[in-house]
PDB file of C-alpha atoms and ligand atoms in Angstrom:
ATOM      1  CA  UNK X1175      10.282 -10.236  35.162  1.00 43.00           C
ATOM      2  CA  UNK X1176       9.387 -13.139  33.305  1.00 42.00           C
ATOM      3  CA  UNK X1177       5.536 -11.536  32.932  1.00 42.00           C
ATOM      4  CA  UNK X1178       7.125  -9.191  30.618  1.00 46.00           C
ATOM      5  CA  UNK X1179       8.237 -12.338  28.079  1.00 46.00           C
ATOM      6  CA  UNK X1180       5.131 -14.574  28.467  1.00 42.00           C
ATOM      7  CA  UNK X1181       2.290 -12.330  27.755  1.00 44.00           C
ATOM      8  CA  UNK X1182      -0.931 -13.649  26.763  1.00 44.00           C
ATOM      9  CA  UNK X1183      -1.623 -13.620  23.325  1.00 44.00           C
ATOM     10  CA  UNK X1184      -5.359 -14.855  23.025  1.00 43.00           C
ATOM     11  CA  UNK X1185      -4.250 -16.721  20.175  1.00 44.00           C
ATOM     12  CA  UNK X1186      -5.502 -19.844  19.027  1.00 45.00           C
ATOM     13  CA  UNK X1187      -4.532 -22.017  16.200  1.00 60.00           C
ATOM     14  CA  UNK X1188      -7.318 -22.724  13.646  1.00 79.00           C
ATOM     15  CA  UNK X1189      -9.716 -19.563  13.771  1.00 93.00           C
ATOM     16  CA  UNK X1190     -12.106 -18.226  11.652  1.00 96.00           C
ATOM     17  CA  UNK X1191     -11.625 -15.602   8.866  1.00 96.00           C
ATOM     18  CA  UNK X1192     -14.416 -14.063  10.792  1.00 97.00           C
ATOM     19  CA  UNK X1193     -12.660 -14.510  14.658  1.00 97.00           C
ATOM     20  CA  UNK X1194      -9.446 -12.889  12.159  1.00 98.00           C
ATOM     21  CA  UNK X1195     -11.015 -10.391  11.214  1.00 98.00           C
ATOM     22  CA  UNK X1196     -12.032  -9.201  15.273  1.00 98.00           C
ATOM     23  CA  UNK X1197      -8.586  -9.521  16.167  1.00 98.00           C
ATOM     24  CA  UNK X1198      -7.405  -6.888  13.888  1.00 98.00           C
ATOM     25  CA  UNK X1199     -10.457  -4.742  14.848  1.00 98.00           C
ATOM     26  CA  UNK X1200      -9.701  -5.037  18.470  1.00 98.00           C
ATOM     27  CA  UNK X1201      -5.877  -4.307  17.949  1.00 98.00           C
ATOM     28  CA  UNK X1202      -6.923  -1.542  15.961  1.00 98.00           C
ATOM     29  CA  UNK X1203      -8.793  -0.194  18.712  1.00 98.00           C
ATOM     30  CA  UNK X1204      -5.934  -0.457  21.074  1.00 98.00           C
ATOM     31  CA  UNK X1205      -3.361   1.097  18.786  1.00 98.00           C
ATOM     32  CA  UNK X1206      -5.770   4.156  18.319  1.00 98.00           C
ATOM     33  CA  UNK X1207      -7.024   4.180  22.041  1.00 98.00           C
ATOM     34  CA  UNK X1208      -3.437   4.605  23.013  1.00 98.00           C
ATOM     35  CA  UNK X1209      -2.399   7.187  20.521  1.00 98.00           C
ATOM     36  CA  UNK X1210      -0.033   5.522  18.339  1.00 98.00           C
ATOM     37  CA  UNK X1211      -1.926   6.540  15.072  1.00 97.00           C
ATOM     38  CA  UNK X1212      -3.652  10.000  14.473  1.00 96.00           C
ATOM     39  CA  UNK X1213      -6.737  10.345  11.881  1.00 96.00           C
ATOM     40  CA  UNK X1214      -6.255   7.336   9.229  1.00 95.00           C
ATOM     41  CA  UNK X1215      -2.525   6.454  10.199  1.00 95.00           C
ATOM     42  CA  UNK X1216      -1.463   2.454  10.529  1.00 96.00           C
ATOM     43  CA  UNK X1217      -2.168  -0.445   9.261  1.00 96.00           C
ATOM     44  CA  UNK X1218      -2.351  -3.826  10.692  1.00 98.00           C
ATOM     45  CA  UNK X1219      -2.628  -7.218   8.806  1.00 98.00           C
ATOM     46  CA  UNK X1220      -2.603 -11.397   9.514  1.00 98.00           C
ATOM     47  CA  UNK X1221      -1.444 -13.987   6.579  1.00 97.00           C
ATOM     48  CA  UNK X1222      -4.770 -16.281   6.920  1.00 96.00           C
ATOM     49  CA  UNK X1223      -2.569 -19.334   4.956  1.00 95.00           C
ATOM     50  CA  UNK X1224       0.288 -19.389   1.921  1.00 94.00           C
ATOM     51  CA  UNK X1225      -2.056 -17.666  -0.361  1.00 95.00           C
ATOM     52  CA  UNK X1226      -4.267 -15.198   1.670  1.00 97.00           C
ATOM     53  CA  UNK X1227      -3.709 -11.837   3.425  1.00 97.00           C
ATOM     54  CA  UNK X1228      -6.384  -9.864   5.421  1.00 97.00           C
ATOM     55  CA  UNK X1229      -5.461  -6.712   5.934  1.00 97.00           C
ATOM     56  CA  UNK X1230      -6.793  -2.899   6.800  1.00 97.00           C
ATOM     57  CA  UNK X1231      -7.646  -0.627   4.023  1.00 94.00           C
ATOM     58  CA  UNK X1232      -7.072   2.816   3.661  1.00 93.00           C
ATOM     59  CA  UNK X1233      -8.307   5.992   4.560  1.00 94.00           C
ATOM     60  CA  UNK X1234     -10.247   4.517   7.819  1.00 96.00           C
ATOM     61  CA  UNK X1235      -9.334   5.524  11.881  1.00 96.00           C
ATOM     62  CA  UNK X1236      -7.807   2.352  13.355  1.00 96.00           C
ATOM     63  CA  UNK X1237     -10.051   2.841  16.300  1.00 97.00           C
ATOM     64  CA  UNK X1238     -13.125   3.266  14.400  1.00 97.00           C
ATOM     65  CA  UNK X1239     -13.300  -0.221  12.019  1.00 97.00           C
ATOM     66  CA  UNK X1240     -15.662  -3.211  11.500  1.00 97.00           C
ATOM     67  CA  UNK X1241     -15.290  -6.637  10.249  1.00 97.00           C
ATOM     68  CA  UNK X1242     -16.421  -5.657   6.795  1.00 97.00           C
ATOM     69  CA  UNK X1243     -13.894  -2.999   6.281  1.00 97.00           C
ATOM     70  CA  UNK X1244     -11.079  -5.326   6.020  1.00 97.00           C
ATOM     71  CA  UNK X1245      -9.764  -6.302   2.710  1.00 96.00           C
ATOM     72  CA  UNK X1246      -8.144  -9.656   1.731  1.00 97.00           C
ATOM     73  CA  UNK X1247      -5.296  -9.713  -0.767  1.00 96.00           C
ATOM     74  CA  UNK X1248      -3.080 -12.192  -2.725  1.00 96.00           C
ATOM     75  CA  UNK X1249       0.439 -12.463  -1.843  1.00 94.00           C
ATOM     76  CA  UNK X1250       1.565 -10.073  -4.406  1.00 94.00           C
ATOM     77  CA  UNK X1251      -1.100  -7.628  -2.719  1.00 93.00           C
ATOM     78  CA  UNK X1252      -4.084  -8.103  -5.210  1.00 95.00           C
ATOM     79  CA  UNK X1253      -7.131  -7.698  -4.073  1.00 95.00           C
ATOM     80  CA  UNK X1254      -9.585 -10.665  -3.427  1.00 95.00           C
ATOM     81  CA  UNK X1255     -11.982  -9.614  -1.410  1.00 95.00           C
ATOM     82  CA  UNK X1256     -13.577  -6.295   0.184  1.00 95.00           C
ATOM     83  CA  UNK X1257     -15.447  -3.557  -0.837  1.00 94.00           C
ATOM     84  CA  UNK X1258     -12.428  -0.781   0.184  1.00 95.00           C
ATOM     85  CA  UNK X1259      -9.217   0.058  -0.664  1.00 91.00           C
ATOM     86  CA  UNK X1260      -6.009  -2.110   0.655  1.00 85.00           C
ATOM     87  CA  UNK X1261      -3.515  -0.420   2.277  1.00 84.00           C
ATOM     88  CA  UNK X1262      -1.144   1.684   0.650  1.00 81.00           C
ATOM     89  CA  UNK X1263       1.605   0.006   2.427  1.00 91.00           C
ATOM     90  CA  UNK X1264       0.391  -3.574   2.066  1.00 94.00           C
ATOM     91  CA  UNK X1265       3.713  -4.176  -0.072  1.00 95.00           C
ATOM     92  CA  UNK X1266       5.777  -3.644   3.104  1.00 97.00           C
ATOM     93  CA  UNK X1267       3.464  -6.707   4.723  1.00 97.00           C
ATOM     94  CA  UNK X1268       4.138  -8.610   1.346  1.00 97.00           C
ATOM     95  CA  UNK X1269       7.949  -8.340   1.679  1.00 97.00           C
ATOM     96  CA  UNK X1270       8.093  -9.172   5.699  1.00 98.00           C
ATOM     97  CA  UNK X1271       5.683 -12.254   5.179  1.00 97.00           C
ATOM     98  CA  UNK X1272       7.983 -13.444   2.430  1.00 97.00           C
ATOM     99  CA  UNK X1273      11.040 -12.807   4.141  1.00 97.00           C
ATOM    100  CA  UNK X1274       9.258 -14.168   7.617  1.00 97.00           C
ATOM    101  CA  UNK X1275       8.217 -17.482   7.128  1.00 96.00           C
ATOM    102  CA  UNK X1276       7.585 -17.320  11.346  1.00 96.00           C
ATOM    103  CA  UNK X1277       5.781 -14.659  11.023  1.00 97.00           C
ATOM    104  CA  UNK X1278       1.922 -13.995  10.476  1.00 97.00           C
ATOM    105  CA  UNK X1279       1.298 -10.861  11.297  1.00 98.00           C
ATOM    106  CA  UNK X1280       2.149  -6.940  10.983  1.00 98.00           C
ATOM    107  CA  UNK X1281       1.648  -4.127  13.040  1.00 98.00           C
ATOM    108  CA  UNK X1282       2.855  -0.570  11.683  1.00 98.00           C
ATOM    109  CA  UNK X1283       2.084   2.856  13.707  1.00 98.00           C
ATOM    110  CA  UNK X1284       3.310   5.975  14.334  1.00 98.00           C
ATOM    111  CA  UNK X1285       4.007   6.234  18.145  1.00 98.00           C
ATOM    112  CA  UNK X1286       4.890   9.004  19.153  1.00 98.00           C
ATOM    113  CA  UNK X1287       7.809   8.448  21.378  1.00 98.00           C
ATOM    114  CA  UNK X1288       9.474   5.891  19.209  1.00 98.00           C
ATOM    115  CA  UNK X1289       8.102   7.641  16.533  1.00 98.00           C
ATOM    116  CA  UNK X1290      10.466  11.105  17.870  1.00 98.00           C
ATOM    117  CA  UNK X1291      13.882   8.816  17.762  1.00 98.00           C
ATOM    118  CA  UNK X1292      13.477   7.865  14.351  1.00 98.00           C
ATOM    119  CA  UNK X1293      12.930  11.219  13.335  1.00 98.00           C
ATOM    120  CA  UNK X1294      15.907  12.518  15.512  1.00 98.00           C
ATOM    121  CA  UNK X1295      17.711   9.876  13.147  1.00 98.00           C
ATOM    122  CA  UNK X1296      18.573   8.184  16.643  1.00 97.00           C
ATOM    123  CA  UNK X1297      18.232   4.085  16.808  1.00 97.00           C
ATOM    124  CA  UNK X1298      16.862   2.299  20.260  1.00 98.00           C
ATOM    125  CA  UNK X1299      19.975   0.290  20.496  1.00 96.00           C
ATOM    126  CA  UNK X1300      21.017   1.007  23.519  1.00 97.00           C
ATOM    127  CA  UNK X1301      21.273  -2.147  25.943  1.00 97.00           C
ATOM    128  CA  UNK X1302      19.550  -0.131  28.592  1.00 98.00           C
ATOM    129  CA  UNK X1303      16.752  -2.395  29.734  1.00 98.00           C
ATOM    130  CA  UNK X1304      16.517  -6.541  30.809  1.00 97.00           C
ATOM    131  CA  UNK X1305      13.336  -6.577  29.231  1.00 95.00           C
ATOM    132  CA  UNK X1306      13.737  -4.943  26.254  1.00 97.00           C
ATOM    133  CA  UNK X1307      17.529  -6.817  25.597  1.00 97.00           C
ATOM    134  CA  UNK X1308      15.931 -10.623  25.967  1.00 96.00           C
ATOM    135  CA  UNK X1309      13.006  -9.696  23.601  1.00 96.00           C
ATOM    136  CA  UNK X1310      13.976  -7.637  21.084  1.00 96.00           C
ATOM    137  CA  UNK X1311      17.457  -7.433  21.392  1.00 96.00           C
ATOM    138  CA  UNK X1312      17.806  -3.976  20.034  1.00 95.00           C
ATOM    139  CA  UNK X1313      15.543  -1.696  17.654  1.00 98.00           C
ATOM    140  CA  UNK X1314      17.686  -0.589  14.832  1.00 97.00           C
ATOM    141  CA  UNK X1315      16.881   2.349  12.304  1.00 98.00           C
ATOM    142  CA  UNK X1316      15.850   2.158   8.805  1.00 98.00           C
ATOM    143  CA  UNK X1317      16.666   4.645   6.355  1.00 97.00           C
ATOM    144  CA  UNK X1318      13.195   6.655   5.355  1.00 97.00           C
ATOM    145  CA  UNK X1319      11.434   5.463   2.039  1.00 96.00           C
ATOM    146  CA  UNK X1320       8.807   7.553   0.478  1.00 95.00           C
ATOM    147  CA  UNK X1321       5.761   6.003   1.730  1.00 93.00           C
ATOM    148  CA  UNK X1322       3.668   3.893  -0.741  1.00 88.00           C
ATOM    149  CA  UNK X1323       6.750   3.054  -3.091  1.00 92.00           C
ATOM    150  CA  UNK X1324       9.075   0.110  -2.619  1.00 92.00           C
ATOM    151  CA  UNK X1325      11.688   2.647  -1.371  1.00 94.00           C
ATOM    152  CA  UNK X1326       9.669   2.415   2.065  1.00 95.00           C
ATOM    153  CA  UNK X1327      10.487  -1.304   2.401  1.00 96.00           C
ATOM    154  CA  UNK X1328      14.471  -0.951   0.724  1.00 97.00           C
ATOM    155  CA  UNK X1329      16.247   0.572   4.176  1.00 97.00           C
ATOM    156  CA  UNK X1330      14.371  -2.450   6.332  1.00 97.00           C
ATOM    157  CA  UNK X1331      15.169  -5.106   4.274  1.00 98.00           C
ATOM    158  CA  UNK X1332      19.018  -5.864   5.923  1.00 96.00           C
ATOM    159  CA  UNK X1333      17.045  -6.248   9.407  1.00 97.00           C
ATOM    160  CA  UNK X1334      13.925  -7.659   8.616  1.00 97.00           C
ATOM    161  CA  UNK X1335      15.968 -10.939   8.849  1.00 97.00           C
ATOM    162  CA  UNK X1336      16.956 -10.528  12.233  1.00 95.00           C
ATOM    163  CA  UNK X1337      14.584  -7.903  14.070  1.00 97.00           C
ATOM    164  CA  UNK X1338      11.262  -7.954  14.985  1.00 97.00           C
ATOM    165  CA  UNK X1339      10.762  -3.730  15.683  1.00 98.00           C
ATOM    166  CA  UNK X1340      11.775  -1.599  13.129  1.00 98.00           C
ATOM    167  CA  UNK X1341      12.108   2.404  13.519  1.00 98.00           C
ATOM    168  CA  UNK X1342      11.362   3.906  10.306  1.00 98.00           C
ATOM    169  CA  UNK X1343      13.174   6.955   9.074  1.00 98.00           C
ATOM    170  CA  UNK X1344      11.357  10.389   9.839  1.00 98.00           C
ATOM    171  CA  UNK X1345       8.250   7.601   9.762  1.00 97.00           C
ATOM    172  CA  UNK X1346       7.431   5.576  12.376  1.00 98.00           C
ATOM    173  CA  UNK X1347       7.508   1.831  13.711  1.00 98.00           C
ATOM    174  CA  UNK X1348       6.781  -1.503  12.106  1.00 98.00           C
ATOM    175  CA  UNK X1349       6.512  -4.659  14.440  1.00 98.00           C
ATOM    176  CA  UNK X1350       5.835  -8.167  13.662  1.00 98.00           C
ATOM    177  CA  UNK X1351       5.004 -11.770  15.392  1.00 97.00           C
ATOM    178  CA  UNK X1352       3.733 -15.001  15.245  1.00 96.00           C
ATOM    179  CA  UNK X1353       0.190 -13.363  15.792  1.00 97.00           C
ATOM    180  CA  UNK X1354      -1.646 -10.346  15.826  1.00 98.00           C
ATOM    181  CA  UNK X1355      -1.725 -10.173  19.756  1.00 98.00           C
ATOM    182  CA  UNK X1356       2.147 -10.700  19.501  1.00 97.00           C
ATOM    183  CA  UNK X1357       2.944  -7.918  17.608  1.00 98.00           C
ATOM    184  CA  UNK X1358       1.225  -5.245  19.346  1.00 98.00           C
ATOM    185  CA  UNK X1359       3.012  -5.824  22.503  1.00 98.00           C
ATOM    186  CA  UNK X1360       5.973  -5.753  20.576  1.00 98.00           C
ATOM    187  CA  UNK X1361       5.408  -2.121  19.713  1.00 98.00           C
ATOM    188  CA  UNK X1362       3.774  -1.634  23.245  1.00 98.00           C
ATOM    189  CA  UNK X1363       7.245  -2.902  24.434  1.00 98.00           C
ATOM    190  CA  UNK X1364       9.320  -0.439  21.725  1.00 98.00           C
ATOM    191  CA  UNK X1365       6.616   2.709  22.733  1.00 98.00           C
ATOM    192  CA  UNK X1366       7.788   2.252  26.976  1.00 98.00           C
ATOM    193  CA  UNK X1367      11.551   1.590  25.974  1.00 98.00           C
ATOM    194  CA  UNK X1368      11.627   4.809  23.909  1.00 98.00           C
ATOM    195  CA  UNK X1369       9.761   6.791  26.352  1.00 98.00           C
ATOM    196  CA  UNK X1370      11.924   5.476  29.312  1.00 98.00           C
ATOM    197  CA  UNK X1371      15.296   6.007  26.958  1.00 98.00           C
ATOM    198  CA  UNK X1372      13.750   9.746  26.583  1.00 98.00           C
ATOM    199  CA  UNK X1373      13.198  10.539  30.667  1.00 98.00           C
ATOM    200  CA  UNK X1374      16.843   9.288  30.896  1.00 97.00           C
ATOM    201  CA  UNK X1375      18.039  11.716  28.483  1.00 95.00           C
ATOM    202  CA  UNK X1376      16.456  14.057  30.367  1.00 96.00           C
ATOM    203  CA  UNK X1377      18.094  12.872  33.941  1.00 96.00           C
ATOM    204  CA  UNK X1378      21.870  13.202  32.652  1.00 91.00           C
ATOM    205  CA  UNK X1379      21.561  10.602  29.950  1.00 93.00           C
ATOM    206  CA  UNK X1380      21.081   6.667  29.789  1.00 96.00           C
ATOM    207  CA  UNK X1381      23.571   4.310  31.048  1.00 96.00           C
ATOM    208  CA  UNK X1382      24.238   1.063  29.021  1.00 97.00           C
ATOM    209  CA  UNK X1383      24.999  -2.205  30.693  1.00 97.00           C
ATOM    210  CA  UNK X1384      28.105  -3.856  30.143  1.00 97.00           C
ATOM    211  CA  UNK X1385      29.143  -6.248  27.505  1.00 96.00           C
ATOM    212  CA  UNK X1386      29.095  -9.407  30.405  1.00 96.00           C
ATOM    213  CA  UNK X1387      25.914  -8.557  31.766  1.00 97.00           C
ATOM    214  CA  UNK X1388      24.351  -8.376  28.325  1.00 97.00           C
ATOM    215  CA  UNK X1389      25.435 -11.863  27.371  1.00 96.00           C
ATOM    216  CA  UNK X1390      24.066 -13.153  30.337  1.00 96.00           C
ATOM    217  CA  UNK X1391      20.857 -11.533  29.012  1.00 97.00           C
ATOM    218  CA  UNK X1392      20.627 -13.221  25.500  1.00 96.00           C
ATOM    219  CA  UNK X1393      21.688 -16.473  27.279  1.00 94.00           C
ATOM    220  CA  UNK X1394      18.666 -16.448  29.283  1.00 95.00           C
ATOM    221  CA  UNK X1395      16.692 -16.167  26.359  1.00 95.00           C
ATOM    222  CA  UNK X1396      15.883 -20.295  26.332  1.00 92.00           C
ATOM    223  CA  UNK X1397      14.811 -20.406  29.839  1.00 93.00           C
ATOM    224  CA  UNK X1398      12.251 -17.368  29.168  1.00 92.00           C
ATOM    225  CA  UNK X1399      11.031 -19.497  26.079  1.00 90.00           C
ATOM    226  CA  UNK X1400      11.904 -16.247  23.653  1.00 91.00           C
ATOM    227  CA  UNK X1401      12.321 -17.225  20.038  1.00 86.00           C
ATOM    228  CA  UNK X1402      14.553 -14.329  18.745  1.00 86.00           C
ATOM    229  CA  UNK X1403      16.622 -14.502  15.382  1.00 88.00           C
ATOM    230  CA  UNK X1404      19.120 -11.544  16.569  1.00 86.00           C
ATOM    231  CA  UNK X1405      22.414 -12.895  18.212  1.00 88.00           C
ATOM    232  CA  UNK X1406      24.407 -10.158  20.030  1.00 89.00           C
ATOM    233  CA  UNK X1407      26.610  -8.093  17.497  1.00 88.00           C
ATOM    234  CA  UNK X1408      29.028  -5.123  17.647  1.00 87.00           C
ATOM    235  CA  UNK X1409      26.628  -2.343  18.688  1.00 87.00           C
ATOM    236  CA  UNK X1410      24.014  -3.940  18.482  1.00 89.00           C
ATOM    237  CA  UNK X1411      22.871  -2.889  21.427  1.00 96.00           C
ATOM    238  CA  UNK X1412      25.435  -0.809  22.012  1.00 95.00           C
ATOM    239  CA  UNK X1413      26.957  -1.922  25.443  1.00 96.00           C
ATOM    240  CA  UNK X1414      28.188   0.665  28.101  1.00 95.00           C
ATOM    241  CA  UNK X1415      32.247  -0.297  26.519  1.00 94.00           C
ATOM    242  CA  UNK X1416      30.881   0.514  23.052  1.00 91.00           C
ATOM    243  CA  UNK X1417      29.913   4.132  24.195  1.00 84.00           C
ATOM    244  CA  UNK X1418      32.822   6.214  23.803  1.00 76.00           C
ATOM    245  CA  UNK X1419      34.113   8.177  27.031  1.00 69.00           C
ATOM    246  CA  UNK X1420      34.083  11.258  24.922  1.00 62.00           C
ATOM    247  CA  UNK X1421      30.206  10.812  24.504  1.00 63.00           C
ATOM    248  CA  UNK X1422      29.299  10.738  27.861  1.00 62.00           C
ATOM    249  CA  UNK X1423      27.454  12.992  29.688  1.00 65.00           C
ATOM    250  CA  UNK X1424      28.339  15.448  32.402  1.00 68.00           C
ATOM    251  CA  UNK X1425      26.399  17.525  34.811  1.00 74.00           C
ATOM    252  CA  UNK X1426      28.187  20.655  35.290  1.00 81.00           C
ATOM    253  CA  UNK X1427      26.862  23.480  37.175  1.00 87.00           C
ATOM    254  CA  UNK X1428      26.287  27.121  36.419  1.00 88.00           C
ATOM    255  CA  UNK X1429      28.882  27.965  38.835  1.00 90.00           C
ATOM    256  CA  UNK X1430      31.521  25.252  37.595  1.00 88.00           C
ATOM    257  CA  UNK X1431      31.653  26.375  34.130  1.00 89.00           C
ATOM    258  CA  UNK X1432      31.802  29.935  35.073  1.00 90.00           C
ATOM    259  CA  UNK X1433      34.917  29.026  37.157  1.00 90.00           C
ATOM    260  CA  UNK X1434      36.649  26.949  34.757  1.00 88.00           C
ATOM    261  CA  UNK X1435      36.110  29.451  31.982  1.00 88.00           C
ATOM    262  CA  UNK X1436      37.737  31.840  34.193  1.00 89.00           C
ATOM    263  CA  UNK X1437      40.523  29.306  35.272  1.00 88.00           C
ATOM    264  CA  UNK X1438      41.214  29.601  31.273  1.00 88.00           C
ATOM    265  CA  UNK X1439      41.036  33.285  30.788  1.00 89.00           C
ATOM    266  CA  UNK X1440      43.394  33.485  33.758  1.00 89.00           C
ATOM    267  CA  UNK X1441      46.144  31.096  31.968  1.00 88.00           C
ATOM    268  CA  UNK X1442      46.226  33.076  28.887  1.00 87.00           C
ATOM    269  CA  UNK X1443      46.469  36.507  30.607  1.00 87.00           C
ATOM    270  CA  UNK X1444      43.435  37.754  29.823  1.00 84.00           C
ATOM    271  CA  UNK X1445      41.698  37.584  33.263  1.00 81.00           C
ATOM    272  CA  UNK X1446      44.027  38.956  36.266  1.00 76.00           C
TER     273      UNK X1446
HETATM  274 ZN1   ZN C1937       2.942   5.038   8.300  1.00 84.32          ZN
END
């Protein structure tokens, strides 16, 4: 299990603009190559220092950049350097780098899994998987913002704090980490949960662990080496005693409802 909390990153402290600017070209690739984005969707950026942000521009496939294409802006999202456009949602970046002082880079797609629970209005905050619980904790939802205003960035800004996956509202998914590397298996690890939460909805619905296993869970969080800000709060995840008995579901045959409607009928006279 631990695999799952150790992965590689490939990062290095001190590299180029240049070696930068391949990591967010090779992430870009990935994202695209495993269908998170379609056509010009995503964006991806790294803070190079307290000044400086590379990031991708606009209207370009994710899986389809260069070096060159790549745009560097100020921290209040003026452009520096590039020959393209920034980002439309570089101000989304802006306001996780200045709320993230751990963090150095952004990773926002569209996948489509994860992607389908925030437009069913539906958070991942189960506390459904060991993985998923040390890691991330939970993946709450933000209200939708119209893309490319400030409103986009106004329903994450009470978990930005605390969470490193955010679902956006009828959007998509916004994941951050200490590098590039970092957060893409972040989203790579939201993208399986959602898709695993969805073939359990399909099998007669998910089944949350218990409050006493989950603490166990975040308590093992030191000897996996995970640096998370979220703590374990009420329903977040929601543990199986937060799920209300009256929510749960029930596989009832054919045959069993047909007999209890019948049952029924028969009480109240109508059925002899
Ligand atoms: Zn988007």
């Amino acid at each position: 299990m631990a695999a799952h909390f150790s992965v590689q990153s490939n990062f290095r402290m001190g590299k180029t603009e240049r070696e930068y600017r391949q990591d967010i070209v090779d992430v870009g690739k990935l994202v695209y190559q495993k269908g998170w984005v379609a056509a010009n969707d995503g964006n991806i950026s790294i803070r190079l220092d307290d000044r400086k942000v590379l990031c991708t521009c606009t209207g370009i496939s994710k899986g389809m950049m260069t070096v060159d294409d790549l745009i560097v802006c100020d921290l209040d999202g003026n452009k520096i350097d590039g020959a393209r456009e920034r980002t439309t949602e570089i101000a989304m970046h802006l306001t996780i780098y200045q709320m993230r002082p751990d963090i150095t880079s952004v990773l926002h797609a569209h996948p489509p899994v994860a992607t389908g629970y925030a437009v069913a209005g539906r958070p991942l905050n189960l506390a459904l998987l060991p993985e998923v619980i040390i890691g991330l904790g939970s993946v709450p939802l933000a209200d939708y913002g119209l893309p490319g205003t400030p409103a986009l960035t106004e329903g994450m800004l009470p978990y930005i704090p605390k969470y490193d996956a955010i679902l956006m509202g009828n959007h998509g998914c916004v994941c951050y980490g200490e590098d590039v590397y970092k957060a893409f298996f972040k989203m790579e690890v939201v993208e399986h949960f959602a898709r695993i939460a969805l073939v359990a909805e399909l099998l007669g619905g998910p089944k949350a662990l218990p409050r006493d296993e989950v603490e166990k869970l975040f308590n093992s969080r030191t000897r996996y080496g995970v640096k998370s800000r979220n703590t374990m709060e009420p329903g977040c995840p929601a543990v199986a005693e937060d799920v209300p008995a009256s929510a749960e579901k029930l596989q009832v045959t054919r045959d069993e409802i047909v007999a209890l409607v019948e049952e029924a009928l028969r009480a109240r006279g109508v059925l002899t």
